[in-house]
């Protein structure tokens, strides 16, 4: 791995970093091993001194929670060019607690030092995919938009939103780069800030309607200044049939988005002759709230922090064979654990 950057402790000592920069790692720094843990570099030096660095091993990766598998594509890109055999679940596969997700065959020196990096990729992506899928399943076919970029560091926001769409099943993402990486255009309306600056929801809605292309959906927030149902009807009448939907993002200080509010809004829109205007809900949504609000009449959902800040999905890698001999640390089973669902991916 010497040609890729860090391979010895001496390389770490020689590494100079400009601290007057964003703290996030660049792609090149990640690929060079500059984000791995130091003890893996020490391990390389120690094993190399003993002539054991290129010992053939088999390693298996698992996590202690069930979930939706993701992050494999980045792991394979990281290990590209190494002489390895890798078997794994497919991204998007559901898995059980402690099920083997990835199995790696090869010399320890070709992949061991980057353990920190690919476990982090798998852990984060799998957690995001699992949370997104929970929301998508709760919505039962109604669209879920991921807009959790504001809740995480911008260095990982595009990864999170791409995973939420391509693996988790979300229909769209608001982060520009995340959406583009997922092969689609970003989606979203304007924030409360625009309405506050305009001073009136209808005024902003008209500006929105007159500024954006005809292909852009006319979706307007209706909880900024007045009662949500009043604002929705005012906007619907002002846009004269061009309003595609209204978004409810009522803060907790005002009771949040409730089933009763959704039902009343749907009733009033229908009675006023606007059955085509959809209702979008956002604001602290989770699978339980999505189910309740869906039954009340919400047509689509914007989910942020539940996807972007999910329960951790810690990944563990164990060496299970060394030079063809089954082995394991105490408490783990030595030798390969069979999982017929694994497919060769490298």
CSV table of C-alpha atoms in Angstrom, one decimal:
chain,number,residue,atom,x,y,z
A,1,UNK,CA,0.0,0.0,0.0
A,2,UNK,CA,3.0,2.2,0.0
A,3,UNK,CA,2.1,3.7,-3.4
A,4,UNK,CA,-1.2,4.9,-2.0
A,5,UNK,CA,0.2,7.0,0.9
A,6,UNK,CA,0.4,6.0,4.5
A,7,UNK,CA,2.1,2.6,5.0
A,8,UNK,CA,4.6,3.1,7.8
A,9,UNK,CA,4.9,5.1,11.0
A,10,UNK,CA,7.5,7.2,9.3
A,11,UNK,CA,4.9,8.3,6.7
A,12,UNK,CA,2.7,9.5,9.5
A,13,UNK,CA,5.6,11.5,11.1
A,14,UNK,CA,6.4,13.0,7.7
A,15,UNK,CA,2.7,14.0,7.0
A,16,UNK,CA,2.3,17.8,7.1
A,17,UNK,CA,-1.2,19.2,7.4
A,18,UNK,CA,-2.3,22.8,6.9
A,19,UNK,CA,-4.6,23.5,9.8
A,20,UNK,CA,-6.0,26.6,8.1
A,21,UNK,CA,-8.6,24.5,6.1
A,22,UNK,CA,-11.9,22.7,6.5
A,23,UNK,CA,-11.3,19.7,8.8
A,24,UNK,CA,-13.1,17.3,6.5
A,25,UNK,CA,-10.9,14.8,4.7
A,26,UNK,CA,-10.6,15.0,0.9
A,27,UNK,CA,-11.1,11.9,-1.3
A,28,UNK,CA,-7.3,11.7,-1.8
A,29,UNK,CA,-6.6,11.8,2.0
A,30,UNK,CA,-9.1,9.0,2.6
A,31,UNK,CA,-7.7,6.8,-0.2
A,32,UNK,CA,-4.2,7.4,1.1
A,33,UNK,CA,-5.1,6.1,4.6
A,34,UNK,CA,-4.8,9.4,6.3
A,35,UNK,CA,-8.1,8.9,8.2
A,36,UNK,CA,-7.3,5.5,9.6
A,37,UNK,CA,-6.4,4.8,13.2
A,38,UNK,CA,-2.7,4.9,14.1
A,39,UNK,CA,-2.6,1.5,15.7
A,40,UNK,CA,-3.2,-0.1,12.3
A,41,UNK,CA,-0.1,1.6,10.9
A,42,UNK,CA,1.9,0.4,13.9
A,43,UNK,CA,0.6,-3.1,13.2
A,44,UNK,CA,2.0,-2.9,9.7
A,45,UNK,CA,5.4,-2.0,11.0
A,46,UNK,CA,5.4,-4.7,13.6
A,47,UNK,CA,4.2,-7.5,11.2
A,48,UNK,CA,6.6,-6.3,8.5
A,49,UNK,CA,9.5,-6.6,11.0
A,50,UNK,CA,8.5,-10.2,11.7
A,51,UNK,CA,8.0,-11.1,8.0
A,52,UNK,CA,4.3,-11.6,8.6
A,53,UNK,CA,2.6,-8.6,6.9
A,54,UNK,CA,1.5,-10.6,3.9
A,55,UNK,CA,0.2,-13.6,5.8
A,56,UNK,CA,-3.0,-14.8,4.1
A,57,UNK,CA,-6.1,-14.3,6.3
A,58,UNK,CA,-9.9,-14.4,6.1
A,59,UNK,CA,-11.8,-11.6,7.9
A,60,UNK,CA,-15.5,-11.3,8.4
A,61,UNK,CA,-17.6,-8.1,9.2
A,62,UNK,CA,-20.8,-8.0,11.1
A,63,UNK,CA,-22.9,-5.8,13.3
A,64,UNK,CA,-25.0,-6.5,16.4
A,65,UNK,CA,-28.3,-5.0,15.1
A,66,UNK,CA,-30.5,-6.0,12.2
A,67,UNK,CA,-30.8,-3.5,9.4
A,68,UNK,CA,-30.4,-2.6,5.7
A,69,UNK,CA,-26.9,-3.1,4.3
A,70,UNK,CA,-25.2,-0.2,2.6
A,71,UNK,CA,-21.7,1.3,2.0
A,72,UNK,CA,-20.3,-1.6,0.0
A,73,UNK,CA,-19.7,0.4,-3.2
A,74,UNK,CA,-17.4,2.8,-1.3
A,75,UNK,CA,-15.6,0.0,0.4
A,76,UNK,CA,-14.8,-1.6,-2.9
A,77,UNK,CA,-13.6,1.7,-4.4
A,78,UNK,CA,-11.3,2.1,-1.4
A,79,UNK,CA,-9.8,-1.4,-1.9
A,80,UNK,CA,-9.7,-1.3,-5.6
A,81,UNK,CA,-6.4,-2.6,-7.0
A,82,UNK,CA,-5.7,-4.9,-4.1
A,83,UNK,CA,-5.4,-8.6,-4.7
A,84,UNK,CA,-8.5,-9.6,-2.7
A,85,UNK,CA,-11.5,-11.9,-2.9
A,86,UNK,CA,-14.5,-10.2,-1.3
A,87,UNK,CA,-17.9,-11.7,-0.7
A,88,UNK,CA,-20.8,-9.6,0.6
A,89,UNK,CA,-24.6,-9.0,0.8
A,90,UNK,CA,-26.0,-6.7,-1.8
A,91,UNK,CA,-26.6,-3.1,-0.9
A,92,UNK,CA,-30.3,-2.9,0.2
A,93,UNK,CA,-30.4,-6.4,1.6
A,94,UNK,CA,-32.0,-6.7,5.0
A,95,UNK,CA,-29.9,-8.6,7.5
A,96,UNK,CA,-30.1,-10.1,11.0
A,97,UNK,CA,-28.1,-9.4,14.1
A,98,UNK,CA,-24.6,-10.8,13.9
A,99,UNK,CA,-25.1,-12.0,10.3
A,100,UNK,CA,-21.9,-12.0,8.3
A,101,UNK,CA,-22.2,-9.0,5.9
A,102,UNK,CA,-18.7,-9.0,4.3
A,103,UNK,CA,-16.0,-11.7,4.0
A,104,UNK,CA,-12.5,-10.7,2.8
A,105,UNK,CA,-9.8,-13.2,1.6
A,106,UNK,CA,-6.3,-11.9,1.1
A,107,UNK,CA,-3.0,-10.9,2.6
A,108,UNK,CA,-3.5,-8.8,5.8
A,109,UNK,CA,-1.1,-6.2,4.4
A,110,UNK,CA,-3.4,-5.5,1.5
A,111,UNK,CA,-6.5,-4.4,3.5
A,112,UNK,CA,-5.8,-4.4,7.3
A,113,UNK,CA,-4.6,-0.9,7.7
A,114,UNK,CA,-7.7,0.6,6.2
A,115,UNK,CA,-10.1,-1.2,8.6
A,116,UNK,CA,-11.1,2.1,10.3
A,117,UNK,CA,-12.0,3.6,7.0
A,118,UNK,CA,-14.2,0.9,5.5
A,119,UNK,CA,-15.9,0.0,8.8
A,120,UNK,CA,-16.8,3.7,9.1
A,121,UNK,CA,-18.2,3.7,5.5
A,122,UNK,CA,-20.3,0.6,6.2
A,123,UNK,CA,-21.4,1.7,9.7
A,124,UNK,CA,-22.6,5.2,8.6
A,125,UNK,CA,-24.2,4.1,5.3
A,126,UNK,CA,-26.0,1.1,6.9
A,127,UNK,CA,-27.4,3.2,9.7
A,128,UNK,CA,-28.7,5.9,7.2
A,129,UNK,CA,-30.1,3.2,4.9
A,130,UNK,CA,-31.9,1.4,7.8
A,131,UNK,CA,-33.5,4.6,9.1
A,132,UNK,CA,-34.6,5.7,5.6
A,133,UNK,CA,-36.1,2.3,4.9
A,134,UNK,CA,-38.0,2.4,8.1
A,135,UNK,CA,-39.6,5.7,7.1
A,136,UNK,CA,-40.3,4.5,3.5
A,137,UNK,CA,-42.0,1.3,4.9
A,138,UNK,CA,-44.0,3.4,7.3
A,139,UNK,CA,-45.2,5.6,4.4
A,140,UNK,CA,-46.5,2.6,2.5
A,141,UNK,CA,-45.8,3.8,-1.0
A,142,UNK,CA,-46.3,7.5,-0.3
A,143,UNK,CA,-43.1,9.5,-1.2
A,144,UNK,CA,-40.5,10.3,1.4
A,145,UNK,CA,-38.0,13.1,0.7
A,146,UNK,CA,-34.7,13.1,2.6
A,147,UNK,CA,-33.5,16.5,3.7
A,148,UNK,CA,-31.2,15.8,6.6
A,149,UNK,CA,-28.2,17.6,5.2
A,150,UNK,CA,-28.5,20.4,7.8
A,151,UNK,CA,-28.1,17.9,10.6
A,152,UNK,CA,-24.7,16.5,9.7
A,153,UNK,CA,-21.3,17.8,8.6
A,154,UNK,CA,-21.3,18.8,4.9
A,155,UNK,CA,-18.5,16.4,4.2
A,156,UNK,CA,-20.9,13.5,4.7
A,157,UNK,CA,-24.2,15.0,3.8
A,158,UNK,CA,-24.1,14.0,0.2
A,159,UNK,CA,-23.2,10.4,1.1
A,160,UNK,CA,-26.1,10.3,3.6
A,161,UNK,CA,-28.7,11.6,1.1
A,162,UNK,CA,-27.4,9.4,-1.8
A,163,UNK,CA,-27.7,6.3,0.4
A,164,UNK,CA,-31.2,7.4,1.6
A,165,UNK,CA,-32.3,7.5,-2.0
A,166,UNK,CA,-30.4,4.7,-3.7
A,167,UNK,CA,-30.5,2.1,-0.8
A,168,UNK,CA,-33.1,3.4,1.7
A,169,UNK,CA,-35.8,4.0,-0.9
A,170,UNK,CA,-36.5,7.7,-0.5
A,171,UNK,CA,-38.0,9.3,-3.6
A,172,UNK,CA,-35.9,12.4,-3.6
A,173,UNK,CA,-33.2,14.4,-1.7
A,174,UNK,CA,-32.7,18.1,-1.1
A,175,UNK,CA,-28.9,18.2,-0.9
A,176,UNK,CA,-27.7,19.2,-4.4
A,177,UNK,CA,-24.6,16.9,-4.5
A,178,UNK,CA,-26.4,14.1,-2.8
A,179,UNK,CA,-29.2,14.1,-5.3
A,180,UNK,CA,-26.9,14.4,-8.3
A,181,UNK,CA,-24.8,11.5,-7.0
A,182,UNK,CA,-28.1,9.5,-6.8
A,183,UNK,CA,-28.8,10.3,-10.5
A,184,UNK,CA,-31.6,12.8,-10.0
A,185,UNK,CA,-32.3,16.5,-9.6
A,186,UNK,CA,-32.6,17.9,-6.0
A,187,UNK,CA,-36.1,18.6,-4.6
A,188,UNK,CA,-37.5,21.1,-2.2
A,189,UNK,CA,-39.5,24.3,-1.8
A,190,UNK,CA,-38.4,27.6,-0.2
A,191,UNK,CA,-37.8,28.0,3.6
A,192,UNK,CA,-39.7,30.1,6.1
A,193,UNK,CA,-36.9,32.7,5.7
A,194,UNK,CA,-38.2,33.6,2.2
A,195,UNK,CA,-41.8,34.1,3.5
A,196,UNK,CA,-40.6,36.1,6.6
A,197,UNK,CA,-38.6,38.4,4.3
A,198,UNK,CA,-41.6,38.8,1.9
A,199,UNK,CA,-43.9,39.5,4.8
A,200,UNK,CA,-46.8,37.5,3.5
A,201,UNK,CA,-47.3,33.9,2.3
A,202,UNK,CA,-49.4,34.8,-0.7
A,203,UNK,CA,-47.0,37.4,-1.8
A,204,UNK,CA,-44.1,34.9,-1.7
A,205,UNK,CA,-46.2,32.3,-3.4
A,206,UNK,CA,-46.9,34.6,-6.3
A,207,UNK,CA,-43.2,35.5,-6.6
A,208,UNK,CA,-42.4,31.8,-6.5
A,209,UNK,CA,-45.0,31.1,-9.2
A,210,UNK,CA,-43.8,33.9,-11.4
A,211,UNK,CA,-40.1,33.2,-11.0
A,212,UNK,CA,-39.6,29.4,-11.4
A,213,UNK,CA,-40.1,27.4,-14.6
A,214,UNK,CA,-43.4,25.8,-15.3
A,215,UNK,CA,-42.0,22.3,-14.7
A,216,UNK,CA,-41.2,23.2,-11.0
A,217,UNK,CA,-43.9,22.1,-8.6
A,218,UNK,CA,-45.6,24.9,-6.8
A,219,UNK,CA,-45.2,23.7,-3.2
A,220,UNK,CA,-45.7,26.3,-0.5
A,221,UNK,CA,-45.2,26.4,3.3
A,222,UNK,CA,-48.5,27.5,5.0
A,223,UNK,CA,-47.6,27.7,8.7
A,224,UNK,CA,-45.6,30.9,8.9
A,225,UNK,CA,-48.0,33.7,9.8
A,226,UNK,CA,-51.6,32.6,10.0
A,227,UNK,CA,-53.7,29.5,10.6
A,228,UNK,CA,-52.5,26.7,8.3
A,229,UNK,CA,-55.9,26.1,6.7
A,230,UNK,CA,-56.5,29.8,6.2
A,231,UNK,CA,-53.1,30.2,4.5
A,232,UNK,CA,-53.5,27.1,2.4
A,233,UNK,CA,-56.8,28.4,1.0
A,234,UNK,CA,-55.4,31.9,0.4
A,235,UNK,CA,-52.5,30.5,-1.6
A,236,UNK,CA,-54.6,28.0,-3.5
A,237,UNK,CA,-57.0,30.8,-4.6
A,238,UNK,CA,-54.1,33.1,-5.5
A,239,UNK,CA,-52.4,30.6,-7.7
A,240,UNK,CA,-55.6,29.7,-9.5
A,241,UNK,CA,-55.1,26.0,-10.0
A,242,UNK,CA,-51.3,26.0,-10.3
A,243,UNK,CA,-50.7,25.1,-6.6
A,244,UNK,CA,-49.4,21.5,-6.5
A,245,UNK,CA,-49.2,21.2,-2.7
A,246,UNK,CA,-48.8,22.8,0.7
A,247,UNK,CA,-46.3,21.9,3.3
A,248,UNK,CA,-47.0,21.7,7.0
A,249,UNK,CA,-44.0,22.3,9.3
A,250,UNK,CA,-45.8,23.6,12.3
A,251,UNK,CA,-43.3,23.9,15.2
A,252,UNK,CA,-43.7,22.0,18.5
A,253,UNK,CA,-44.3,25.4,20.2
A,254,UNK,CA,-47.6,25.5,18.3
A,255,UNK,CA,-48.4,21.8,18.8
A,256,UNK,CA,-46.6,20.5,15.7
A,257,UNK,CA,-48.3,18.8,12.8
A,258,UNK,CA,-51.2,16.8,14.2
A,259,UNK,CA,-53.6,14.3,12.6
A,260,UNK,CA,-56.5,16.7,13.5
A,261,UNK,CA,-54.8,19.6,11.6
A,262,UNK,CA,-54.2,17.4,8.6
A,263,UNK,CA,-57.8,16.1,8.5
A,264,UNK,CA,-59.2,19.7,8.8
A,265,UNK,CA,-56.9,21.0,6.1
A,266,UNK,CA,-57.8,18.1,3.7
A,267,UNK,CA,-61.5,18.7,4.4
A,268,UNK,CA,-61.3,22.5,3.8
A,269,UNK,CA,-59.2,22.1,0.6
A,270,UNK,CA,-61.6,19.6,-0.8
A,271,UNK,CA,-64.7,21.7,0.1
A,272,UNK,CA,-63.1,24.8,-1.5
A,273,UNK,CA,-62.6,22.9,-4.8
A,274,UNK,CA,-58.9,22.1,-4.4
A,275,UNK,CA,-58.8,18.3,-4.1
A,276,UNK,CA,-55.7,18.2,-6.4
A,277,UNK,CA,-53.6,20.1,-3.8
A,278,UNK,CA,-51.5,17.6,-1.9
A,279,UNK,CA,-50.4,17.9,1.7
A,280,UNK,CA,-46.7,17.4,2.6
A,281,UNK,CA,-45.6,17.1,6.3
A,282,UNK,CA,-42.2,17.7,7.8
A,283,UNK,CA,-40.7,18.5,11.2
A,284,UNK,CA,-39.3,15.9,13.5
A,285,UNK,CA,-40.9,13.0,11.6
A,286,UNK,CA,-40.2,9.3,12.5
A,287,UNK,CA,-41.9,6.1,11.4
A,288,UNK,CA,-44.5,6.2,14.0
A,289,UNK,CA,-45.6,9.8,13.2
A,290,UNK,CA,-45.5,9.0,9.5
A,291,UNK,CA,-48.0,6.2,9.9
A,292,UNK,CA,-50.4,8.3,11.9
A,293,UNK,CA,-50.1,11.3,9.6
A,294,UNK,CA,-50.5,9.1,6.5
A,295,UNK,CA,-53.8,7.7,7.9
A,296,UNK,CA,-54.9,11.3,8.5
A,297,UNK,CA,-54.3,12.3,4.9
A,298,UNK,CA,-50.7,13.4,4.4
A,299,UNK,CA,-49.6,12.6,0.8
A,300,UNK,CA,-45.8,12.8,1.2
A,301,UNK,CA,-43.2,13.3,3.9
A,302,UNK,CA,-40.0,15.3,4.4
A,303,UNK,CA,-37.7,13.6,6.9
A,304,UNK,CA,-34.5,15.0,8.3
A,305,UNK,CA,-32.9,14.1,11.6
A,306,UNK,CA,-34.4,10.6,11.8
A,307,UNK,CA,-32.4,9.6,8.7
A,308,UNK,CA,-29.4,11.8,9.2
A,309,UNK,CA,-28.8,11.0,12.9
A,310,UNK,CA,-29.9,7.4,13.3
A,311,UNK,CA,-29.0,4.8,16.0
A,312,UNK,CA,-25.4,3.8,15.6
A,313,UNK,CA,-24.8,0.6,13.5
A,314,UNK,CA,-21.3,-0.3,14.8
A,315,UNK,CA,-19.4,-2.6,12.5
A,316,UNK,CA,-16.9,-5.2,13.7
A,317,UNK,CA,-14.2,-7.1,11.7
A,318,UNK,CA,-12.8,-10.4,13.0
A,319,UNK,CA,-9.9,-12.4,11.6
A,320,UNK,CA,-11.3,-15.9,11.3
A,321,UNK,CA,-8.5,-17.7,9.5
A,322,UNK,CA,-4.7,-17.2,9.5
A,323,UNK,CA,-2.8,-19.1,6.8
A,324,UNK,CA,-5.7,-21.5,6.3
A,325,UNK,CA,-6.0,-22.3,10.0
A,326,UNK,CA,-9.3,-21.4,11.8
A,327,UNK,CA,-8.8,-18.9,14.6
A,328,UNK,CA,-10.7,-16.3,16.7
A,329,UNK,CA,-10.4,-14.1,19.8
A,330,UNK,CA,-12.0,-15.5,22.9
A,331,UNK,CA,-15.7,-15.3,22.8
A,332,UNK,CA,-15.9,-15.6,19.0
A,333,UNK,CA,-16.2,-18.7,16.9
A,334,UNK,CA,-13.0,-19.7,15.0
A,335,UNK,CA,-13.3,-20.3,11.3
A,336,UNK,CA,-15.6,-19.0,8.6
A,337,UNK,CA,-19.3,-18.7,9.5
A,338,UNK,CA,-21.3,-19.8,6.6
A,339,UNK,CA,-23.7,-17.3,5.0
A,340,UNK,CA,-25.1,-18.6,1.6
A,341,UNK,CA,-26.4,-15.1,0.9
A,342,UNK,CA,-23.0,-13.7,0.3
A,343,UNK,CA,-22.0,-13.1,-3.3
A,344,UNK,CA,-18.5,-12.5,-4.7
A,345,UNK,CA,-18.2,-8.8,-5.4
A,346,UNK,CA,-14.4,-8.5,-6.0
